[in-house]
Tab-separated table of C-alpha atoms in Angstrom:
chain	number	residue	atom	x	y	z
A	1	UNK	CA	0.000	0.000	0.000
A	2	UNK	CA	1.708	3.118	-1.036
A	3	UNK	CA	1.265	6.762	0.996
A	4	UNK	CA	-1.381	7.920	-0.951
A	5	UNK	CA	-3.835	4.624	-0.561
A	6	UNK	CA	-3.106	5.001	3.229
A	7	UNK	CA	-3.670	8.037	3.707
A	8	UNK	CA	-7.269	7.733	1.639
A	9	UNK	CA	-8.413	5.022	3.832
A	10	UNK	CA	-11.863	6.253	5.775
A	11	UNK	CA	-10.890	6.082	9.166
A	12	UNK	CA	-13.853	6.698	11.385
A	13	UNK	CA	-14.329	9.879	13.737
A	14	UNK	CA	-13.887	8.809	17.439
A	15	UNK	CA	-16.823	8.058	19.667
A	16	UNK	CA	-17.151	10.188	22.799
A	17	UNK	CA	-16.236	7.358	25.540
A	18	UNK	CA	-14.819	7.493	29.216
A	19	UNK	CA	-15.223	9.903	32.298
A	20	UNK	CA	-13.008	12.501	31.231
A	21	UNK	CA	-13.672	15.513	29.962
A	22	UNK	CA	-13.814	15.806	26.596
A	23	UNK	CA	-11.033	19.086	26.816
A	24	UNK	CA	-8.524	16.532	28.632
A	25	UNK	CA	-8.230	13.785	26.415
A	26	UNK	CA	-10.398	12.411	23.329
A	27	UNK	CA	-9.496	8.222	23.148
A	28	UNK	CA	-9.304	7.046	19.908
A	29	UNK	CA	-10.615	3.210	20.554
A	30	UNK	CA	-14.264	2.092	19.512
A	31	UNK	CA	-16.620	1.198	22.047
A	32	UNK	CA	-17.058	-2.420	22.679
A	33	UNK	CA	-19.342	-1.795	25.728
A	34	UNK	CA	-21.914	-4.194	24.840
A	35	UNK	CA	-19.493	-7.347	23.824
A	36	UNK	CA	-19.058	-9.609	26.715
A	37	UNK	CA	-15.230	-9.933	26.914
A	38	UNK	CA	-14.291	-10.984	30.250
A	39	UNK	CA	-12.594	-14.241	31.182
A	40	UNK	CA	-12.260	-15.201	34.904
A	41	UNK	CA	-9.031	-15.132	36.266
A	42	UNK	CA	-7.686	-18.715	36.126
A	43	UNK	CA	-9.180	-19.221	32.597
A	44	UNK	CA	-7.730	-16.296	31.124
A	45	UNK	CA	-4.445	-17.045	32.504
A	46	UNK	CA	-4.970	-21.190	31.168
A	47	UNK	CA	-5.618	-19.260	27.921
A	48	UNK	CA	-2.583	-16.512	27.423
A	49	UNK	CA	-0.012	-19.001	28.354
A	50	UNK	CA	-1.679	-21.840	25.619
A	51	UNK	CA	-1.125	-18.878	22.714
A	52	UNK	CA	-4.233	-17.117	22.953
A	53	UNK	CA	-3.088	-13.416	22.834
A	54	UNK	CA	-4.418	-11.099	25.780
A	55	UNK	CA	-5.685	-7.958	23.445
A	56	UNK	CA	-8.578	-10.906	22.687
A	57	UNK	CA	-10.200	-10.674	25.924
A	58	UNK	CA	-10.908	-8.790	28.955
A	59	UNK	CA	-9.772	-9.263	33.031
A	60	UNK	CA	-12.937	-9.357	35.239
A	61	UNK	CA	-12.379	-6.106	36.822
A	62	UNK	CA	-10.941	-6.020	40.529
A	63	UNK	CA	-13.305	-4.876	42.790
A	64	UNK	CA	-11.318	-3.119	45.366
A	65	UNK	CA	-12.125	-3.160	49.443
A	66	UNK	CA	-12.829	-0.062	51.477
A	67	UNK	CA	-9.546	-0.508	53.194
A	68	UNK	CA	-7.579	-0.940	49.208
A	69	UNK	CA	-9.612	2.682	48.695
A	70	UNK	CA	-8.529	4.322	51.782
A	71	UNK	CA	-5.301	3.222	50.913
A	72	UNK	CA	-5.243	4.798	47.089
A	73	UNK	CA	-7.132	8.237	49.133
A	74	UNK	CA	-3.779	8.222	51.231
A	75	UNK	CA	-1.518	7.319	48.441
A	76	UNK	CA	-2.780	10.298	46.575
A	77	UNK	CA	-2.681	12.488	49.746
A	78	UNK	CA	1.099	12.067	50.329
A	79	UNK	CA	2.341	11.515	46.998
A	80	UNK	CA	0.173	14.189	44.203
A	81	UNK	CA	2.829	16.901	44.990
A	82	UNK	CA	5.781	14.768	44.268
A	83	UNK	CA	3.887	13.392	41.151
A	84	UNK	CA	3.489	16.414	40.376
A	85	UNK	CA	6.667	17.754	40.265
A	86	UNK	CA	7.748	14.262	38.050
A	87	UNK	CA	5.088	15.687	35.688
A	88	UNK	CA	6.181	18.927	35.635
A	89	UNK	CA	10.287	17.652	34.998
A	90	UNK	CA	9.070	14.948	31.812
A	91	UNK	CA	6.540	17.842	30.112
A	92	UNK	CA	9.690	20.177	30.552
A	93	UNK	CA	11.709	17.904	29.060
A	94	UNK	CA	9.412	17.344	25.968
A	95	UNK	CA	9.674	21.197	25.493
A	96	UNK	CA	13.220	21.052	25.605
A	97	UNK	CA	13.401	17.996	22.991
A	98	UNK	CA	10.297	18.700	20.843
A	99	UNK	CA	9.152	22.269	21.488
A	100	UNK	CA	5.346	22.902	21.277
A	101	UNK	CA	4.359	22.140	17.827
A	102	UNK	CA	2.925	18.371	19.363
A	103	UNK	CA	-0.243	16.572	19.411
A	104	UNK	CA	0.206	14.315	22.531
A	105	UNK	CA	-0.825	10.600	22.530
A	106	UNK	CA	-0.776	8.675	25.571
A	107	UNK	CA	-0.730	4.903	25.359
A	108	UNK	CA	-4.318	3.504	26.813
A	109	UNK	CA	-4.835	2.534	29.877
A	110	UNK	CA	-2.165	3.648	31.910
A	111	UNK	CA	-0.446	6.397	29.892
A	112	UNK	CA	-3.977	8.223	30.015
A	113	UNK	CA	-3.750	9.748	33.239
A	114	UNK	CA	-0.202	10.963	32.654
A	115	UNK	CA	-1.136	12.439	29.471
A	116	UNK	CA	-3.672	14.203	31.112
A	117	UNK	CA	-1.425	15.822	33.614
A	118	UNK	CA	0.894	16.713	31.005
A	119	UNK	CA	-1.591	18.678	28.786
A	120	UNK	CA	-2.883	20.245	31.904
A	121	UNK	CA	0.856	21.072	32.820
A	122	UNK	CA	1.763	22.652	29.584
A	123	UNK	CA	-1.531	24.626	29.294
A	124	UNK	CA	-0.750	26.274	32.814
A	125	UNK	CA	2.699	26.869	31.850
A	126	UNK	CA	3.187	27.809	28.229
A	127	UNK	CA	-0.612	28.709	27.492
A	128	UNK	CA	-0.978	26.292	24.956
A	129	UNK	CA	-3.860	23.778	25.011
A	130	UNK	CA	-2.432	21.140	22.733
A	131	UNK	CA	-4.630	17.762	20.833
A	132	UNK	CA	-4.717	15.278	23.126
A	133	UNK	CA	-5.350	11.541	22.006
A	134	UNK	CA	-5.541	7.882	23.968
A	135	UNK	CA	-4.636	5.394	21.583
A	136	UNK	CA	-4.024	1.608	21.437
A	137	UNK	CA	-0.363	-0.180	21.592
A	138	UNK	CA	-0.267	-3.811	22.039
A	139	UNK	CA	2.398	-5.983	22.854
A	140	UNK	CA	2.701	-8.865	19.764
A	141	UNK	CA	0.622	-7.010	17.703
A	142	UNK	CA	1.705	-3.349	17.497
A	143	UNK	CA	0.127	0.121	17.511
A	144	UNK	CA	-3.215	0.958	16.121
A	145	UNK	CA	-2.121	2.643	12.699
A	146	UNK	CA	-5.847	4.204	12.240
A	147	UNK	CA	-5.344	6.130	14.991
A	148	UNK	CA	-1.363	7.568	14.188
A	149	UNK	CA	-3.317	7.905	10.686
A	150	UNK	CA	-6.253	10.013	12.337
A	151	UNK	CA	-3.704	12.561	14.213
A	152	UNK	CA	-1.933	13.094	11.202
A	153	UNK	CA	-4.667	14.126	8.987
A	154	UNK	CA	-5.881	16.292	11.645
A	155	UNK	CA	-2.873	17.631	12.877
A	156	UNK	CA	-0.779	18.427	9.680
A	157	UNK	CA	2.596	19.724	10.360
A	158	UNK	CA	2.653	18.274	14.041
A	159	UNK	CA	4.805	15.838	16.081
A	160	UNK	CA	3.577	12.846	17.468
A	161	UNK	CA	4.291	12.953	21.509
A	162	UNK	CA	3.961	9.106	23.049
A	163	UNK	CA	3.381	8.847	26.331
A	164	UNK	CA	2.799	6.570	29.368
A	165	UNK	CA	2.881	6.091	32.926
A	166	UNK	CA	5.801	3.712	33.305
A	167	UNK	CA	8.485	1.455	32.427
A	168	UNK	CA	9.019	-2.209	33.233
A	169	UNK	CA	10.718	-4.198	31.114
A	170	UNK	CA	10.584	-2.058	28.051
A	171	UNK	CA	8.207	-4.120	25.924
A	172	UNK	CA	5.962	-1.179	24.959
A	173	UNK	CA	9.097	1.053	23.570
A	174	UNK	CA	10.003	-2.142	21.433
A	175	UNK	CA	6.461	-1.487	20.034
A	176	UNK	CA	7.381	1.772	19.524
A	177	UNK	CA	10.495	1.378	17.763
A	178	UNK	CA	8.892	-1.198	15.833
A	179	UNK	CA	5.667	0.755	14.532
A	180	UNK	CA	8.227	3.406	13.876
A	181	UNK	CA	10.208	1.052	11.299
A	182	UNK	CA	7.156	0.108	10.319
A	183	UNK	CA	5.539	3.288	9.192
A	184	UNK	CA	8.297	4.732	8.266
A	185	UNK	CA	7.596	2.176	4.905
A	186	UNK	CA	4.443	3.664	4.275
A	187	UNK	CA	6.046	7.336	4.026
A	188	UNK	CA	4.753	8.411	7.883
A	189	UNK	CA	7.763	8.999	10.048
A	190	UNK	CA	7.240	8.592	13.696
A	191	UNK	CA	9.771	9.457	16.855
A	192	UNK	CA	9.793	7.026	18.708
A	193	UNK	CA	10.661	8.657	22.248
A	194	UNK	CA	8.174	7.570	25.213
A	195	UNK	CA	7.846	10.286	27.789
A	196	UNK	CA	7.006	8.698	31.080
A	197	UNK	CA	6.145	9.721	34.456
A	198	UNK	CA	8.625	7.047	36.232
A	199	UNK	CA	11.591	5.025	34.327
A	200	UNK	CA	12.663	2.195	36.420
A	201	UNK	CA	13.189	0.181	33.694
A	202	UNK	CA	16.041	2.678	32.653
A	203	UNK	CA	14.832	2.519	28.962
A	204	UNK	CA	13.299	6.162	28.603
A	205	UNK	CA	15.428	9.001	28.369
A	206	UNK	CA	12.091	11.024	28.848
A	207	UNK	CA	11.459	10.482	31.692
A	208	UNK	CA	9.928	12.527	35.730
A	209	UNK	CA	12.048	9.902	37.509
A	210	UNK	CA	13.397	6.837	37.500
A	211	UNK	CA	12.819	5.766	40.708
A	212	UNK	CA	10.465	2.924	41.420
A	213	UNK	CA	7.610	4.578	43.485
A	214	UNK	CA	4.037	3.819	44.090
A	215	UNK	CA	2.010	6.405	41.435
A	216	UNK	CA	-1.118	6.573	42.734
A	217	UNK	CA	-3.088	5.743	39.142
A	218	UNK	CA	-1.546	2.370	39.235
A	219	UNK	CA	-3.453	1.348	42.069
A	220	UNK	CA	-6.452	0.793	40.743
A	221	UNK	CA	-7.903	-0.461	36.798
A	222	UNK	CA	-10.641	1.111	35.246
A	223	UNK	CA	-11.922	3.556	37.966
A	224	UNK	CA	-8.400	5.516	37.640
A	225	UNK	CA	-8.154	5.355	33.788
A	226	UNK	CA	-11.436	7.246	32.741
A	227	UNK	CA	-13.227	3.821	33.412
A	228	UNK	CA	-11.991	2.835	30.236
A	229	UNK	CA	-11.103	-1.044	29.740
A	230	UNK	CA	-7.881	-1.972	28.881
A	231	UNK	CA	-7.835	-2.203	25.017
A	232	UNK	CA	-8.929	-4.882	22.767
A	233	UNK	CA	-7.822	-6.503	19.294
A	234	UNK	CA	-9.552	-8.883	17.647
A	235	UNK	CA	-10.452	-9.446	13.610
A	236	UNK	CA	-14.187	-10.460	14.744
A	237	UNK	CA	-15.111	-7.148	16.285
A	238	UNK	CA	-12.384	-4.445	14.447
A	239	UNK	CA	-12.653	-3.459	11.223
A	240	UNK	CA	-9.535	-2.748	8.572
A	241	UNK	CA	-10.687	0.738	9.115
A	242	UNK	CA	-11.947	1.150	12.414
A	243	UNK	CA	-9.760	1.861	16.147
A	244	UNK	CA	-8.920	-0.702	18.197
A	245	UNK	CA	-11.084	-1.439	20.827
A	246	UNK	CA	-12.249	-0.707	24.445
A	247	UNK	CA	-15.091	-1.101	27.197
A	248	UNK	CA	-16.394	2.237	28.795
A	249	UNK	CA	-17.434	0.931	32.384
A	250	UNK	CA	-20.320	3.175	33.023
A	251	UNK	CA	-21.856	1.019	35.737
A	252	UNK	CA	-18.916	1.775	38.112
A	253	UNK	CA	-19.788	5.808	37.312
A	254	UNK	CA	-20.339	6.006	41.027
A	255	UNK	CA	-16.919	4.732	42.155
A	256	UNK	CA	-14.611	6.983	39.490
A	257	UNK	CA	-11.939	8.153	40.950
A	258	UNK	CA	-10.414	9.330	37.868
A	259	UNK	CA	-10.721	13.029	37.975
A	260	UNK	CA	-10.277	13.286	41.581
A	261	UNK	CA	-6.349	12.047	40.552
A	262	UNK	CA	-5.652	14.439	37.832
A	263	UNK	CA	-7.386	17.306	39.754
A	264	UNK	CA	-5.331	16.804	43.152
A	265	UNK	CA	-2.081	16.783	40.761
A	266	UNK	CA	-2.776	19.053	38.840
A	267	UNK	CA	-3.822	21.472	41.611
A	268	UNK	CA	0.347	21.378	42.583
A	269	UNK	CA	1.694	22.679	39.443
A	270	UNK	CA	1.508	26.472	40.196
A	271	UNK	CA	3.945	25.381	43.227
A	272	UNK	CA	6.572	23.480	42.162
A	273	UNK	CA	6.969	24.608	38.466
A	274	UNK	CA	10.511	26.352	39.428
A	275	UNK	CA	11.831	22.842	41.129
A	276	UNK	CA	10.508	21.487	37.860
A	277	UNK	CA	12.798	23.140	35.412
A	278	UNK	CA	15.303	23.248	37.706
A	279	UNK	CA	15.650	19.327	37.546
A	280	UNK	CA	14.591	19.293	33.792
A	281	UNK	CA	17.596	21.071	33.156
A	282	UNK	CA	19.955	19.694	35.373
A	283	UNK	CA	18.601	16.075	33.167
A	284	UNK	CA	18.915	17.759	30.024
A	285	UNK	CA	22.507	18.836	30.712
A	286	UNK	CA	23.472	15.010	32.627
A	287	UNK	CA	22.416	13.833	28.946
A	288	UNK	CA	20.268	10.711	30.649
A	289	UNK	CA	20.765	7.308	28.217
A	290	UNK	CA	18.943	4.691	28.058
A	291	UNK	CA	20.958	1.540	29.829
A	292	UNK	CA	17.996	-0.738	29.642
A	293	UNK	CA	19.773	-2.095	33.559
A	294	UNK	CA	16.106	-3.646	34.359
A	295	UNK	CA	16.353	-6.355	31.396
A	296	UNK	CA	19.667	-7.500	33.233
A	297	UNK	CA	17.800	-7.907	36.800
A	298	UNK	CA	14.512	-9.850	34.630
A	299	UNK	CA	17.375	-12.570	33.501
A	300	UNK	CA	18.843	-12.501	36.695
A	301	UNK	CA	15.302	-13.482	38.286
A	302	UNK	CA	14.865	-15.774	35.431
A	303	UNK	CA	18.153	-17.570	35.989
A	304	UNK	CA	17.182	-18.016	39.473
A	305	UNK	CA	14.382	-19.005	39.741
A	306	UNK	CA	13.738	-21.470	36.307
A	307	UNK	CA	11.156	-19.228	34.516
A	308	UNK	CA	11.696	-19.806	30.688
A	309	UNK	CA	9.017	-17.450	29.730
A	310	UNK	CA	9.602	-14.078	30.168
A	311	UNK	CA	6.658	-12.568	30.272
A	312	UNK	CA	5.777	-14.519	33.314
A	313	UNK	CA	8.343	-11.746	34.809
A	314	UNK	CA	6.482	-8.366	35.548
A	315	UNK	CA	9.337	-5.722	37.013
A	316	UNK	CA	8.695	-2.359	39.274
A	317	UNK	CA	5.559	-1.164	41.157
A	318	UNK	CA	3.077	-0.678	38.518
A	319	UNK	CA	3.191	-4.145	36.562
A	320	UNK	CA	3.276	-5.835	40.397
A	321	UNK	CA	0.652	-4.246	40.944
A	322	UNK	CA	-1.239	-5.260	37.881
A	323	UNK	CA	-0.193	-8.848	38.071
A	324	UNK	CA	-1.936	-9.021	41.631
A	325	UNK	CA	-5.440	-7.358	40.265
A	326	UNK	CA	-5.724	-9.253	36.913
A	327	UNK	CA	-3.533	-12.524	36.804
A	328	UNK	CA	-2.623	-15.659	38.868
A	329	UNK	CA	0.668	-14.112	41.072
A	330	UNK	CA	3.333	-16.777	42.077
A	331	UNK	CA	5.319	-15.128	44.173
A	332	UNK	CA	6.047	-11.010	44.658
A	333	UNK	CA	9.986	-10.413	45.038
A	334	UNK	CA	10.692	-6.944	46.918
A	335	UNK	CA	14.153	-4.923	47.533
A	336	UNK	CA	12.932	-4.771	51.109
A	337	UNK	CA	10.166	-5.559	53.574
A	338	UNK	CA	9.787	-1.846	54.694
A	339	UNK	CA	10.031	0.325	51.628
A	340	UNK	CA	7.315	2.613	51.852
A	341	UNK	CA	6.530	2.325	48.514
A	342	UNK	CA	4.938	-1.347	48.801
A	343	UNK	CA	2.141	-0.738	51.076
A	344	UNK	CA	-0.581	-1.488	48.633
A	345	UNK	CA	1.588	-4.340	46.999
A	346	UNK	CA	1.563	-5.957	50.653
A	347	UNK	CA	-1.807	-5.711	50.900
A	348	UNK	CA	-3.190	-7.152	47.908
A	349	UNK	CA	-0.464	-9.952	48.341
A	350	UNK	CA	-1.886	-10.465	51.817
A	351	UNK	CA	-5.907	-10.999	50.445
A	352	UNK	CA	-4.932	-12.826	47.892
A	353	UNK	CA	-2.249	-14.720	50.092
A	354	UNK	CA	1.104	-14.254	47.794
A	355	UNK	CA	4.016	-14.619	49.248
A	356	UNK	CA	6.476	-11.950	49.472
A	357	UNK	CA	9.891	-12.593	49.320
A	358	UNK	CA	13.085	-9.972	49.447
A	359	UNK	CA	15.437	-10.725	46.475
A	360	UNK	CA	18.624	-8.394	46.464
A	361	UNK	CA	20.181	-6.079	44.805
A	362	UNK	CA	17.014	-5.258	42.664
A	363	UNK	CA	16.687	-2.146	40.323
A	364	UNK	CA	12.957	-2.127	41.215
A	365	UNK	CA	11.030	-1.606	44.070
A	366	UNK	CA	9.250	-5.223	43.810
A	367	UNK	CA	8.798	-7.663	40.739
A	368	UNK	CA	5.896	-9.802	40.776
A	369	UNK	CA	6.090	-13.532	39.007
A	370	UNK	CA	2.917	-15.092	37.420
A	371	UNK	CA	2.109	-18.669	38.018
A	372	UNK	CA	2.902	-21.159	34.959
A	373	UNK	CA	0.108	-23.028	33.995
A	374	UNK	CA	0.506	-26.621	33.992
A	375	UNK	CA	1.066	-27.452	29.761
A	376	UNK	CA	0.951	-23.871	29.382
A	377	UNK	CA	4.798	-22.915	27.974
C-alpha cells in the first residue's frame, strides 16, 4: 500500500467514551461496551499461556475493598505533589526535545492519566492547550495505525508525543520502535521517544524519575483510567478501518476516581513549576541514556528461579501491581520488607495470600512472578 492509498483510507471519527472531559483527552478506541469480553481469572491465565493473545479478551475487573480505597485516598494524599513535580520535569523535558508544535498521545490505559497531567501542565505553563489523544499499543501485535493515521490528517505539520505512565521491562518502547520502522515504509515517520512519568526500567530518556515509586493511578484499573477497559484486538469485532477497541465501564460511574487524581495533581503545578525546570535542566545537561539495567535484573530473576518465559516476569511497582489485580501471582519479590513504597503491593499480596519474598540487589522496588500453567509454555 503506497502513501497515498493510506492516507485515503476512511478512518472513522472517534466516539465520545470514558469519564473525562472531553477538553482533557479524546481516546481514539471504539466502544465495545456491549461485547461480553471478560474471562475469569484462572481461565484467562490457562488461555494466554496456551497462545491465545491477551488484546482478545478482557480481566474481570478487581473490585477493590474499602480498606484498598482508603489506601489509594492516602496514596494520593502524600504523593500528588511529588507526582506532580515528576510531571512537571518529563513535560519540561518534551519542550526542551520537541518544542510545542505536538499533538500528545498517551498509550491507553495507563499512559492516560499521565497524558492528562501533562496537557494540563503545559496549558498552565506555556498557554498552549495542545490535541490530546488515547490510543491503542499492544504488545505482539503493534500500535493501532488508524489512529497515528487520524492525528496526522488532523494535525498536519505536528509531532507525534507518546506517552505513558511507566516502564518495566521495556516491551511497549520495542512497540514503539517497531511501529516506527514500520511506518516509516508507508512514508509516515514517527519518533519514537516515550515520555514517562517514572523510568525504572532505565529505557526512557524522557522520563519525571526513575525511581520505582508507588504512582497513585496504578493502584487501581478502570476507575483511575477514565473507566476505560484496557484495550482490545480482535479481527471479529475491528474493522480494517476502524480503532482498536475498548469497554467504557459506566456502571462503576459512582466509584470513578479518575478526575479526583488528575485534579489533586494538577492542583500542585503552580507550586513546584521552578523545582521542575530546575531538575529538567539539570537532566537535560546530565544527557540521561537509556541503559535498559532492568532487562539484566529480569534474567537474573529468570536464571534463578527457572522461569523460561519471560513474560511470566512483571518488574517495578506498577506491573506488580497489575499482576496481583488481573492474573494468577506466584510469588512477589521486593528490595525490602519496609520500603514505603509497597504498602498497597503488601496488601493485595496479603488478600490474595502471595508470598512476598526480598530478592537483592534489585533495580525495582518489587517484581511480581505469574504462576505457569501446567502445559501452558
Amino acid at each position: 500500500m503506497n502513501l497515498h492509498d493510506y492516507k485515503n483510507r476512511k478512518i472513522q471519527a472517534p466516539a465520545p467514551i470514558g469519564s473525562y472531559k472531553s477538553e482533557d483527552v479524546i481516546f481514539l478506541l471504539k466502544d465495545l461496551s456491549n461485547v461480553v469480553l471478560e474471562k475469569e481469572t484462572g481461565d484467562r491465565e490457562a488461555a494466554i499461556q496456551s497462545g491465545t493473545h491477551y488484546s482478545e479478551m478482557l480481566p474481570v475487573e478487581y473490585k477493590p475493598t474499602d480498606e484498598y480505597i482508603q489506601l489509594f485516598l492516602d496514596t494520593l494524599e502524600s504523593t500528588a505533589r511529588r507526582v506532580a513535580v515528576a510531571c512537571g520535569i518529563v513535560s519540561e523535558l518534551i519542550v526542551s526535545k520537541r518544542g510545542l508544535n505536538i499533538v500528545l498521545a498517551s498509550l491507553a490505559r495507563a499512559g492516560t492519566p499521565i497524558g492528562i497531567l501533562i496537557k494540563r501542565y503545559l496549558k498552565s505553563m506555556y498557554n498552549v492547550n495542545l490535541p490530546h489523544y488515547s490510543i491503542s499499543i499492544i504488545r505482539g501485535k503493534g500500535i493501532d495505525e488508524n489512529a497515528i493515521l487520524y492525528m496526522i490528517e488532523n494535525h498536519p505539520g505536528m509531532d507525534i508525543q507518546f506517552i505513558d505512565g511507566w516502564t518495566g521491562k521495556g516491551a511497549i518502547r520495542n512497540v514503539l520502535k517497531e511501529a516506527r520502522e514500520a511506518l516509516l515504509h508507508k512514508g509516515i515517520t514517527l519518533n519514537d521517544d516515550l515520555a514517562v512519568l517514572a523510568d525504572p526500567g532505565r529505557c526512557s530518556e524522557t522520563y519525571g524519575t526513575r525511581e520505582d515509586f508507588l504512582i497513585p493511578s496504578a493502584c487501581l484499573n478502570s476507575t483511575v483510567s477514565g473507566l476505560m477497559s484496557r484495550t482490545v484486538l480482535r479481527d471479529d469485532l475491528i474493522g480494517p478501518d476502524e480503532f482498536h477497541g475498548a469497554k467504557f465501564y459506566k456502571e462503576w460511574l459512582s466509584e470513578d476516581l479518575s478526575n479526583l487524581f488528575v485534579d489533586k495533581v494538577s492542583a500542585y503545578f503552580a507550586e513546584i513549576s521552578e523545582e521542575a525546570k530546575t531538575m529538567s535542566k539539570r537532566l537535560m545537561d546530565s544527557k540521561p541514556h537509556a541503559s535498559w539495567q532492568g532487562m539484566k535484573d529480569i534474567q537474573r530473576i529468570q536464571k534463578d528461579f527457572g522461569i523460561t518465559d519471560v513474560n511470566l516476569v512483571k518488574p517495578g511497582v506498577g506491573e506488580t501491581t497489575r499482576v496481583l489485580l488481573r492474573r494468577i501471582p506466584w510469588k512477589i519479590l521486593v528490595d525490602r520488607l519496609d520500603n514505603p513504597n509497597l504498602k498497597h503491593i503488601i496488601l493485595l499480596a496479603q488478600d490474595r495470600h502471595v508470598p512476598v519474598e526480598v530478592y537483592p540487589g534489585l533495580t525495582y522496588s518489587c517484581c511480581g512472578i505469574i504462576k505457569p500453567v501446567k502445559g501452558g509454555e
